[in-house]
mmCIF file of C-alpha atoms and ligand atoms in Angstrom:
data_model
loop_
_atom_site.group_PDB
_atom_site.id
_atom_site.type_symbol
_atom_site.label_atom_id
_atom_site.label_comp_id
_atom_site.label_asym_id
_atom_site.label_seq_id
_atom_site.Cartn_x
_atom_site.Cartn_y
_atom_site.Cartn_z
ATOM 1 C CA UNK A 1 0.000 0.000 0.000
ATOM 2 C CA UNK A 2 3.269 2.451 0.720
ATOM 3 C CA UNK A 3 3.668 3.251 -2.971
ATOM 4 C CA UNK A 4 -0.153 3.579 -3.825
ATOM 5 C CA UNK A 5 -0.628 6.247 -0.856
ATOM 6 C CA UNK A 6 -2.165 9.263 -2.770
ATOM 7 C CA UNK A 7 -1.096 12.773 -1.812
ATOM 8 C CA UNK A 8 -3.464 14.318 0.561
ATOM 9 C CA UNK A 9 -4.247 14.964 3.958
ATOM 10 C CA UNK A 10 -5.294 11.757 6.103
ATOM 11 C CA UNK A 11 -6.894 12.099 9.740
ATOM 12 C CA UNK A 12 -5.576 9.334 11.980
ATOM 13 C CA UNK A 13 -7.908 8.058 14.788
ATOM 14 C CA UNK A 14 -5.145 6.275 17.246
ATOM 15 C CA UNK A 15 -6.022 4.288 20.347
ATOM 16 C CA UNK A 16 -7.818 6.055 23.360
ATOM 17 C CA UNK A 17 -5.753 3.843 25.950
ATOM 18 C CA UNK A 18 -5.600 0.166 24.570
ATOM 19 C CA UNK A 19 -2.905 0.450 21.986
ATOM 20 C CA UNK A 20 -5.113 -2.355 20.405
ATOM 21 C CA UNK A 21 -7.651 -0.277 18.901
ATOM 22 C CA UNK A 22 -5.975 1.007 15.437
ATOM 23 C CA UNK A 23 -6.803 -0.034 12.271
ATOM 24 C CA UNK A 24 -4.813 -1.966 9.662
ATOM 25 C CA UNK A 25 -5.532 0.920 7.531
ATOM 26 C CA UNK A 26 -4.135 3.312 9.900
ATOM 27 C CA UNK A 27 -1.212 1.677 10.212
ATOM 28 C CA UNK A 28 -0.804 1.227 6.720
ATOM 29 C CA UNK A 29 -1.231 5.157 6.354
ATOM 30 C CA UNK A 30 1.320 6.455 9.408
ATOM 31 C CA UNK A 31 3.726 3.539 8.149
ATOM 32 C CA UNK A 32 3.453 5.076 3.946
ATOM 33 C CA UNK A 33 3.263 8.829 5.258
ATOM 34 C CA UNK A 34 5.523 11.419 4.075
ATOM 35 C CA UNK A 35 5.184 12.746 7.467
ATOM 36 C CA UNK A 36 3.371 12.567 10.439
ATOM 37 C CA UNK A 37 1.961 15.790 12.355
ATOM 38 C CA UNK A 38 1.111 14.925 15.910
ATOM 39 C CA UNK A 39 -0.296 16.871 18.896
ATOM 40 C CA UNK A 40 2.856 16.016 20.993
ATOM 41 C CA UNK A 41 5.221 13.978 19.335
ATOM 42 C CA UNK A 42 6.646 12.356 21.912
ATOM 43 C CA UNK A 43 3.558 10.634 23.380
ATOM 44 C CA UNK A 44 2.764 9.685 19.274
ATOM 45 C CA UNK A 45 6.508 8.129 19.231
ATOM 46 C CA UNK A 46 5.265 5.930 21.719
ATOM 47 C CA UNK A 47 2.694 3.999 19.551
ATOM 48 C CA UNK A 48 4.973 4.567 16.608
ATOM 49 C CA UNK A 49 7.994 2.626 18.303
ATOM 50 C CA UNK A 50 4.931 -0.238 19.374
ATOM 51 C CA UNK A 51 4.186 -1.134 15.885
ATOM 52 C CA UNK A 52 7.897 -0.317 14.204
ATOM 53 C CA UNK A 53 6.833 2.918 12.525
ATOM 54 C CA UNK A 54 9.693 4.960 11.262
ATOM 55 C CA UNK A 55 7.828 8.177 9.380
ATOM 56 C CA UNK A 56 9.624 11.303 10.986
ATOM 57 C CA UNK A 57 6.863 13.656 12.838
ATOM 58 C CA UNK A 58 6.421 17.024 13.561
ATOM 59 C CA UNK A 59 4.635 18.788 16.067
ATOM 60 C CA UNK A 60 1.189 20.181 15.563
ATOM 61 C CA UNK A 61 -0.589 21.380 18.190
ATOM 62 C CA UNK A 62 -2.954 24.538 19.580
ATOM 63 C CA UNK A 63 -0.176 26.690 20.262
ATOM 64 C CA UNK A 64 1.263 26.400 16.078
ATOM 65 C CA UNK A 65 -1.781 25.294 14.665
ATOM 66 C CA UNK A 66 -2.387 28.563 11.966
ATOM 67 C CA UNK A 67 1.838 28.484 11.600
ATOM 68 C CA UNK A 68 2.404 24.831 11.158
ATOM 69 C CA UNK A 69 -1.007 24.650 9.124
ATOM 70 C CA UNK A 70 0.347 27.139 6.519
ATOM 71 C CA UNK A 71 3.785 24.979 6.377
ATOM 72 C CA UNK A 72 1.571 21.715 5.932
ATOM 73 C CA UNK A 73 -0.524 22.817 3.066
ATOM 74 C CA UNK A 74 2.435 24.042 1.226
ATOM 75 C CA UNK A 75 3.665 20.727 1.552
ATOM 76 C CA UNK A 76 0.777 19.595 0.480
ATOM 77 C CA UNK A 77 0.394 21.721 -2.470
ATOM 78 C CA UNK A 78 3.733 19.964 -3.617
ATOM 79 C CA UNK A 79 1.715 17.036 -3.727
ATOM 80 C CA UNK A 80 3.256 15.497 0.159
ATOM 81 C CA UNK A 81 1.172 12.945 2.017
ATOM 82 C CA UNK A 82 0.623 13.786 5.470
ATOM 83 C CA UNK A 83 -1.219 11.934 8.452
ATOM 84 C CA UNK A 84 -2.391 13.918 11.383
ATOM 85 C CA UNK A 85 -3.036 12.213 14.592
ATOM 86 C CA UNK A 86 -3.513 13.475 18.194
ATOM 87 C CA UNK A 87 -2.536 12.130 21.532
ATOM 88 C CA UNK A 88 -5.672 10.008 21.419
ATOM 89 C CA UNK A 89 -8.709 9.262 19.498
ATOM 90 C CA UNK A 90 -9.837 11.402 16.310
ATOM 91 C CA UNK A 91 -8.073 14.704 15.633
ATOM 92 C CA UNK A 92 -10.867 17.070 15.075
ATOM 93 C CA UNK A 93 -12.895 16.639 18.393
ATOM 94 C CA UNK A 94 -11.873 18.291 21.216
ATOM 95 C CA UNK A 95 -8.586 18.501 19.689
ATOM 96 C CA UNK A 96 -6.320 19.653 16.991
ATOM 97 C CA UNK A 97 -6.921 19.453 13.358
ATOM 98 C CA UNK A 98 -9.939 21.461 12.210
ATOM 99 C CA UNK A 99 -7.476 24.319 11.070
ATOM 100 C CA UNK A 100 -6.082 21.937 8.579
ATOM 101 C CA UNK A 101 -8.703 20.552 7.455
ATOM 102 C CA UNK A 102 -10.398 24.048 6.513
ATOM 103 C CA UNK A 103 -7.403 25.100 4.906
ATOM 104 C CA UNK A 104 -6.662 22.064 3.244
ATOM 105 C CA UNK A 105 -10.394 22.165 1.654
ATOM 106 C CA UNK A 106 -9.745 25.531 0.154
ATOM 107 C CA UNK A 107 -6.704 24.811 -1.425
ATOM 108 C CA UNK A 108 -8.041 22.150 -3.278
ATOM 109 C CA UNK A 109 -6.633 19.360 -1.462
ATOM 110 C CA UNK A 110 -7.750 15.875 -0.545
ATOM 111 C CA UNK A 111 -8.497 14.883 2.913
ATOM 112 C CA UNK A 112 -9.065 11.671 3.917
ATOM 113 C CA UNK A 113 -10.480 10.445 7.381
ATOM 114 C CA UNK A 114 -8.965 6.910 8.523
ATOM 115 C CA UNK A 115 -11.770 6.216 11.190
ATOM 116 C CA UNK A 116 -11.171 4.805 14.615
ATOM 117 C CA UNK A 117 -11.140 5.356 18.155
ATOM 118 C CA UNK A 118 -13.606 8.037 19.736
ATOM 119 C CA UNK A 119 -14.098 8.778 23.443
ATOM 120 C CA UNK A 120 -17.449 10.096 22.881
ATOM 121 C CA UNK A 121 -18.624 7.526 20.977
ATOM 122 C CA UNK A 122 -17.254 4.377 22.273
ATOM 123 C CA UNK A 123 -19.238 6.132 26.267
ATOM 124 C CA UNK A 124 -22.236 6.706 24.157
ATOM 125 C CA UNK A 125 -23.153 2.994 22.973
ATOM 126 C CA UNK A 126 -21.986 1.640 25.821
ATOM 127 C CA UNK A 127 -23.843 4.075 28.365
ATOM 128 C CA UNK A 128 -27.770 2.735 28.109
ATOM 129 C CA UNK A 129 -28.657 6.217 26.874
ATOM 130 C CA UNK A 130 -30.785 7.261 23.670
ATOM 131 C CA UNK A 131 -28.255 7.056 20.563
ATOM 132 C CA UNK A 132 -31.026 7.904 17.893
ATOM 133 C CA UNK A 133 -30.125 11.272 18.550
ATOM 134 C CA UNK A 134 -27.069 12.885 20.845
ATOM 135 C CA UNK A 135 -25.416 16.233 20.850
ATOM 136 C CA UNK A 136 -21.700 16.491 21.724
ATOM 137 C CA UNK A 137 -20.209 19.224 24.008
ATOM 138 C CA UNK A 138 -17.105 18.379 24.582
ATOM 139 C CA UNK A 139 -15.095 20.770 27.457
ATOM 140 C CA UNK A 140 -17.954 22.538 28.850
ATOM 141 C CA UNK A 141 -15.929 26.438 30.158
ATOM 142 C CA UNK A 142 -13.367 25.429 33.058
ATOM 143 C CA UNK A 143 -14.810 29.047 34.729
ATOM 144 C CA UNK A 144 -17.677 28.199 37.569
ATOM 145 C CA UNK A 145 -19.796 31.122 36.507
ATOM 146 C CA UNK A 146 -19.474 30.363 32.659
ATOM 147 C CA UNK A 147 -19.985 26.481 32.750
ATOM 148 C CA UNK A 148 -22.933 27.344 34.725
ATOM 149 C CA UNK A 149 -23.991 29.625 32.360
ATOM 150 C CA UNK A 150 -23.314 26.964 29.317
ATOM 151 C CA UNK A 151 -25.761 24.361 31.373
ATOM 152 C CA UNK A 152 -28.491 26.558 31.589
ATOM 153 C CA UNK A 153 -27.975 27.036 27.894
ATOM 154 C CA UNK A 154 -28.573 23.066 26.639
ATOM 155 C CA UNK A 155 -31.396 23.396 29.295
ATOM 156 C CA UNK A 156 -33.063 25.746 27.534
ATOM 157 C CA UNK A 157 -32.997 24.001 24.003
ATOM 158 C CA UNK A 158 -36.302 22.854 22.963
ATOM 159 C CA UNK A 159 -35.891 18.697 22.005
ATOM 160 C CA UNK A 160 -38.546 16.649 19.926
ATOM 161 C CA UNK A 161 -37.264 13.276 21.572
ATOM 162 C CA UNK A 162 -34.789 11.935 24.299
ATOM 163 C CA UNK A 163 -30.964 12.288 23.340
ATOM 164 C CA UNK A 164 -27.869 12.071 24.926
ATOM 165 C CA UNK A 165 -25.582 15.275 25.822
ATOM 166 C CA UNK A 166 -22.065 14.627 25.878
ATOM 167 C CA UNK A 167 -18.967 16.356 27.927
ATOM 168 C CA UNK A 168 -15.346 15.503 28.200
ATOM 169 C CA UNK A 169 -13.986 16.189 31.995
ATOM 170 C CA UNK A 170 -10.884 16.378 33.838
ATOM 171 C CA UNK A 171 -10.735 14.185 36.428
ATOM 172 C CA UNK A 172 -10.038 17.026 39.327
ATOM 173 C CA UNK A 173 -13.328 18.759 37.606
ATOM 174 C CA UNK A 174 -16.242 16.426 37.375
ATOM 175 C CA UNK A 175 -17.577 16.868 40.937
ATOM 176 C CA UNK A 176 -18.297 20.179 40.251
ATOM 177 C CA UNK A 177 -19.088 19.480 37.015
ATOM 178 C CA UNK A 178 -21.823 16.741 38.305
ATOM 179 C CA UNK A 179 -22.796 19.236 41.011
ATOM 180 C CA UNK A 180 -23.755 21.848 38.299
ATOM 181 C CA UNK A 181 -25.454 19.335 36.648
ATOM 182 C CA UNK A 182 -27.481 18.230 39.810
ATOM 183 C CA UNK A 183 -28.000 22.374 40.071
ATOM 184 C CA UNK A 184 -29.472 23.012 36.800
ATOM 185 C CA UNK A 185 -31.406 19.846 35.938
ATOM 186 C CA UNK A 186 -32.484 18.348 39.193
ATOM 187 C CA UNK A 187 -31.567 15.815 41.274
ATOM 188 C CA UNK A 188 -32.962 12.901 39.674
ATOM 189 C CA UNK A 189 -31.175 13.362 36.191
ATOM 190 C CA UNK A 190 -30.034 10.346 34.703
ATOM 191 C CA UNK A 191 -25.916 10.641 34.349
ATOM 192 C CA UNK A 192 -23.584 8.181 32.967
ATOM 193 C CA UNK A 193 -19.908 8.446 33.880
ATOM 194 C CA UNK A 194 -17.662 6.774 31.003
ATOM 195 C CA UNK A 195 -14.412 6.107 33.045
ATOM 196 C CA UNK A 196 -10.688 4.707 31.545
ATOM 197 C CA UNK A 197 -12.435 3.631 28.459
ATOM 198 C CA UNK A 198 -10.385 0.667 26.824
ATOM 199 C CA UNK A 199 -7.833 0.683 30.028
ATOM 200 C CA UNK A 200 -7.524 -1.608 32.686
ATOM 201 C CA UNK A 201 -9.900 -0.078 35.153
ATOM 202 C CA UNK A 202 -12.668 1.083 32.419
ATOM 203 C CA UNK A 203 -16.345 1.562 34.318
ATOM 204 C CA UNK A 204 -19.210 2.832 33.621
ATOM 205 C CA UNK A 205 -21.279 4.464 36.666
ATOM 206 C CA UNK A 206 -24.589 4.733 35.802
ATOM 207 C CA UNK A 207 -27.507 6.490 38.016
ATOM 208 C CA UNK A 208 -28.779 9.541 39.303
ATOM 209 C CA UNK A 209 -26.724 12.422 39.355
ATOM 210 C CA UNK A 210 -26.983 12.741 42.907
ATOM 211 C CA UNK A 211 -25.878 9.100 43.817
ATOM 212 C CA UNK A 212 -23.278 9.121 40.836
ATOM 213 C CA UNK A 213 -21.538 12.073 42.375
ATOM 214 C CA UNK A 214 -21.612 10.763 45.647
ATOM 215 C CA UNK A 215 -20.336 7.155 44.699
ATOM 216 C CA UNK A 216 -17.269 9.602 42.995
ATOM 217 C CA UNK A 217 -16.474 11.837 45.717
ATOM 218 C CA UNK A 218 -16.561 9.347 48.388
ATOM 219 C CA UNK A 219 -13.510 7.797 46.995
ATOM 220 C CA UNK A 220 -9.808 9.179 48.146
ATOM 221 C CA UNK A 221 -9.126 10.380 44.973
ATOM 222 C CA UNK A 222 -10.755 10.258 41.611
ATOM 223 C CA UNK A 223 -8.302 9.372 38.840
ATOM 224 C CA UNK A 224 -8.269 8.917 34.957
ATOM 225 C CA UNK A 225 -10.238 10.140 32.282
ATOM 226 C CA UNK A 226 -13.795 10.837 31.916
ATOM 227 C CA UNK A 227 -17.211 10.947 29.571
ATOM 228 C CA UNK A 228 -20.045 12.020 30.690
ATOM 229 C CA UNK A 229 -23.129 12.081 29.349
ATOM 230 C CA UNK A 230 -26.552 12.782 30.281
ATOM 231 C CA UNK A 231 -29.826 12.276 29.156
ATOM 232 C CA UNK A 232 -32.882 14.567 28.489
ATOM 233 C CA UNK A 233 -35.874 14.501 26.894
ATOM 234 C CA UNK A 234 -38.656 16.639 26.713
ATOM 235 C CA UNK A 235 -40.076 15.765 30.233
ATOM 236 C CA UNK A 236 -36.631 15.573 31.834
ATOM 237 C CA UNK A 237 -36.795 17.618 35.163
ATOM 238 C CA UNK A 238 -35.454 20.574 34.719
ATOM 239 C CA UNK A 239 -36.028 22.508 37.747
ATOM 240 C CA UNK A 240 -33.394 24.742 37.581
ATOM 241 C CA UNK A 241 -33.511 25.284 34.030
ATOM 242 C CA UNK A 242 -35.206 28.390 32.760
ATOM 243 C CA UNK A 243 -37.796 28.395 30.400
ATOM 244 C CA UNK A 244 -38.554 24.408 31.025
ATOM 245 C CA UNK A 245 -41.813 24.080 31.421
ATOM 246 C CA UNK A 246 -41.844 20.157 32.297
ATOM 247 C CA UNK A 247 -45.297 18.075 33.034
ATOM 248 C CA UNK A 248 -43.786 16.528 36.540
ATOM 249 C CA UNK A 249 -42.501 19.796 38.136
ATOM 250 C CA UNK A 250 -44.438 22.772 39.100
ATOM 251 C CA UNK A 251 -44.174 25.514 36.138
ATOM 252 C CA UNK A 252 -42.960 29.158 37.309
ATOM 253 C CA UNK A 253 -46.827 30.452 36.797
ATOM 254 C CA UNK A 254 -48.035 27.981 38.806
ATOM 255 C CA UNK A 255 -45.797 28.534 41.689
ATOM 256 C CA UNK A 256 -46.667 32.213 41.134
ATOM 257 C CA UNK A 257 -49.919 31.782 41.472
ATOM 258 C CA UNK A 258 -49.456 29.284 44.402
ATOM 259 C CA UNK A 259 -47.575 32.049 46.424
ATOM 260 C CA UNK A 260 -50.137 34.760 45.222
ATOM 261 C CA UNK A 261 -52.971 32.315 46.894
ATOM 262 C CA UNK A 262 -51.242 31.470 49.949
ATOM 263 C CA UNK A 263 -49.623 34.719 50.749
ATOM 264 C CA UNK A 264 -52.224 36.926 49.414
ATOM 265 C CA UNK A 265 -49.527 38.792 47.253
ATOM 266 C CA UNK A 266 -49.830 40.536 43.955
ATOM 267 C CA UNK A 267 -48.236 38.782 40.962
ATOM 268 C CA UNK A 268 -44.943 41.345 41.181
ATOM 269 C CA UNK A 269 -44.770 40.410 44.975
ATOM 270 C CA UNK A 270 -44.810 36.623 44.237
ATOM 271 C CA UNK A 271 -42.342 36.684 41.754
ATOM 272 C CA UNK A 272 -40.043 38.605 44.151
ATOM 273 C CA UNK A 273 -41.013 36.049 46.799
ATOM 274 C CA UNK A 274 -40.140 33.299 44.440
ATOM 275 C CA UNK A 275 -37.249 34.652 43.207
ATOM 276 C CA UNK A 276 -35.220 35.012 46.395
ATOM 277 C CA UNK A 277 -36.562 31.051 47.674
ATOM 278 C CA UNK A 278 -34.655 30.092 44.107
ATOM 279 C CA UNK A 279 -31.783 32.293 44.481
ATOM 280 C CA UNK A 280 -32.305 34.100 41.193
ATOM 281 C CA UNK A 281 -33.222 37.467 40.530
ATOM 282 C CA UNK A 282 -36.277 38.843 39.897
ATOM 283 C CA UNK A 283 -35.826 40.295 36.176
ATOM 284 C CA UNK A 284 -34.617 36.977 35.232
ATOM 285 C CA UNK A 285 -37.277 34.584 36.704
ATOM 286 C CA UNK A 286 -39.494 37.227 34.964
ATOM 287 C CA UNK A 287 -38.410 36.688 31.729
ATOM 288 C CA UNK A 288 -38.369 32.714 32.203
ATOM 289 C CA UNK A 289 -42.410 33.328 32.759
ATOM 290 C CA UNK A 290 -42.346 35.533 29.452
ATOM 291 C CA UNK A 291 -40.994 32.083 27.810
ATOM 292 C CA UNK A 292 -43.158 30.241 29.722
ATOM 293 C CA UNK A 293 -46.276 31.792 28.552
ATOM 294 C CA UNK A 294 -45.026 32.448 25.057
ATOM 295 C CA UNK A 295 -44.429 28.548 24.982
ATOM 296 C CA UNK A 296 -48.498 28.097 25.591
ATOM 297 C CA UNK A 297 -49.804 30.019 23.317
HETATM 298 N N1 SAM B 301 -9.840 13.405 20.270
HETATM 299 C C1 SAM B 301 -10.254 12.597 21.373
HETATM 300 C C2 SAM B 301 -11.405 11.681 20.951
HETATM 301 O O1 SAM B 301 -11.598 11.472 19.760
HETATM 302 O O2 SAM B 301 -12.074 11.142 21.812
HETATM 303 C C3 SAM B 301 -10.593 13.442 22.575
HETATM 304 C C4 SAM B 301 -9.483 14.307 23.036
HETATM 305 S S1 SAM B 301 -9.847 15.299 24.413
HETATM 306 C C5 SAM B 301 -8.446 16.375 24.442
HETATM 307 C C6 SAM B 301 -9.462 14.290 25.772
HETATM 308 C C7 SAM B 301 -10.693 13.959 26.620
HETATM 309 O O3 SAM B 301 -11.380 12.862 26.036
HETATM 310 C C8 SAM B 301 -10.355 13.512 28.019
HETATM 311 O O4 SAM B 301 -10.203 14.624 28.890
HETATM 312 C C9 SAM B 301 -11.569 12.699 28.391
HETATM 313 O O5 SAM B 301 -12.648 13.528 28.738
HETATM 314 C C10 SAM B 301 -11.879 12.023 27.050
HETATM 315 N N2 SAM B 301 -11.162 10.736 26.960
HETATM 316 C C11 SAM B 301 -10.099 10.443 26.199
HETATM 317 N N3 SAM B 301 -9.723 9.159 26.367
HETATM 318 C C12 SAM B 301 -10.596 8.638 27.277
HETATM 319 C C13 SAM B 301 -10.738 7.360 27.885
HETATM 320 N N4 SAM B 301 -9.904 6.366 27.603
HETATM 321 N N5 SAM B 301 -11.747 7.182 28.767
HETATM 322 C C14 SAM B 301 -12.601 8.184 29.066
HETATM 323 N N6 SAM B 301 -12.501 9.415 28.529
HETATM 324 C C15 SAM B 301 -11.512 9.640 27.651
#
C-alpha cells in the first residue's frame, strides 16, 4: 500500500488507551506517510515505536496550529502525504486538526479520514442512553460562573425526543461538574460516567446524578479520564432550568400563582417572593415566565 498512498491529507484516529484499537488501515497510512503531524510527538513516538513505525513527525498542536497549518498545506500543495493524529482518538474533536482541514479544503486538497477510536462515541453505545439522537459538548468552560452559564444554555434548548448530551472532563473537575449538573437539571437526572475507556480499570457508573456524584467523591481520589453524558428529553426535570416548562414539576406560573394564593400577594410580589426562595433574581425569573407563557400560546 506504501507506494499507492495518494497525496493528501489523512486524519488518523489512534487508540484512546488500549494500543489495540488502530486499524490496519491506519497503520498502513502512518507507516506510507511522508510525514506525520502529531499533537505532541513524543507521546505519538510511543505507539509509533509499538508497531515499528519509522515516518519522521512534527509537532502540531494549539499553540502552532495557523503556523504549522500554513507549512503543511504548502507541503501539500507539492503534492506530500501527510497523516495527522492526536494524543488520542480522532483529531478534530476536542482537539487539533480542524485548522487543517479548513485550509486544506480551500486549497483544493484531498483529505481523507482513517476512522477509529472516539471517546465520545465508544461512552455513548456503551452508556444505556438514547443514541437515535445525541449532541456532543465536549469541554464545557473550566470558569464556575461560565460552565454554569453553558448548562443553563442546553437546558433551555427545545428537544422533539430523548438524546444524549455529551462532555469531556478532567478528572479534578467532574464533581463540580456533576454538582452543576445536579444544580441546573435536578436531582434525579439520569448521568452516565464513562471512566478509563479501553484501560484496565474502564467503568461505567450509571444512576442519578446525585448518587453518581456521591459514589465519585466518596472515593480518596478520583483518577483517569472521563465521559459524561446525560440524558434529556422533553419531560426531563429541569427545575433549575429556565424556560422548562416540564409536566412533573411545578411551572414558574403555577408557583406564582401558588404564592399569590397562599400569601395573598400581587403577581410582582410573588415573583419577588419566588425569586429570592430560588436564588435568582427577579428580572430573570421574569423573563423565564415571558418564555413560559409564550411557549403556551
Ligand atoms: N480526540 C479525542 C477523541 O476522539 O475522543 C478526545 C481528546 S480530548 C483532548 C481528551 C478527553 O477525552 C479527556 O479529557 C476525556 O474527557 C476524554 N477521553 C479520552 N480518552 C478517554 C478514555 N480512555 N476514557 C474516558 N474518557 C476519555
Amino acid at each position: 500500500m506504501s507506494d499507492a498512498l495518494a497525496p493528501g491529507l489523512y486524519l488518523v484516529a489512534t487508540p484512546i488507551g488500549n494500543l489495540g484499537d488502530i486499524t490496519l488501515r491506519a497503520l498502513e497510512v502512518l507507516k506510507a506517510a511522508d510525514r506525520i503531524a502529531c499533537e505532541d510527538t513524543r507521546q505519538t513516538q510511543k505507539l509509533l515505536n509499538h508497531y515499528g513505525i519509522t515516518t519522521p513527525t512534527i509537532s502540531y498542536h494549539e499553540h502552532n496550529e495557523r503556523d504549522r497549518a500554513a507549512k503543511l498545506i504548502e507541503e501539500l500543495k507539492q503534492g506530500s502525504r501527510i497523516a495527522v493524529v492526536s494524543d488520542a482518538g480522532m483529531p478534530g474533536i476536542s482537539d487539533p486538526g480542524s485548522v487543517l482541514v479548513r485550509e486544506a479544503i480551500a486549497a483544493g486538497i484531498s483529505v481523507i479520514p482513517i476512522p477509529g477510536a472516539n471517546a465520545a462515541l465508544s461512552a455513548l453505545i456503551a452508556s444505556g442512553l438514547p443514541t437515535d439522537e445525541f449532541h456532543f459538548i465536549g469541554f464545557l468552560p473550566e470558569k464556575a460562573g461560565a460552565r454554569r452559564t453553558r448548562l443553563e444554555a442546553i437546558a433551555e434548548q427545545p428537544r422533539d425526543t430523548a438524546q444524549a448530551v455529551i462532555f469531556y472532563e478532567a478528572p479534578h473537575r467532574i464533581a463540580d461538574t456533576l454538582a452543576d449538573l445536579e444544580a441546573v437539571f435536578g436531582p434525579a437526572l439520569r448521568v452516565v460516567a464513562a471512566r478509563e475507556l479501553t484501560k484496565l480499570h474502564e467503568e461505567f457508573l450509571r444512576g442519578a446524578v446525585a448518587e453518581v456524584r456521591t459514589r465519585l467523591t466518596e472515593r480518596d481520589r478520583i483518577r483517569g479520564e472521563f465521559v459524561l453524558l446525560i440524558e434529556l428529553s422533553p419531560h426531563t426535570n429541569n427545575p433549575g432550568a429556565p424556560g422548562l416548562v416540564s409536566e412533573t414539576w411545578e411551572t414558574i406560573s403555577d408557583q406564582v400563582k401558588r404564592l399569590q394564593s397562599e400569601h395573598n400577594l400581587d403577581e410582582k410580589e410573588a415573583l419577588k417572593r419566588l425569586a429570592r426562595e430560588q436564588g435568582k433574581s427577579k428580572s430573570e425569573l421574569y423573563r423565564e415566565l415571558q418564555r413560559e407563557r409564550a411557549k403556551r400560546k
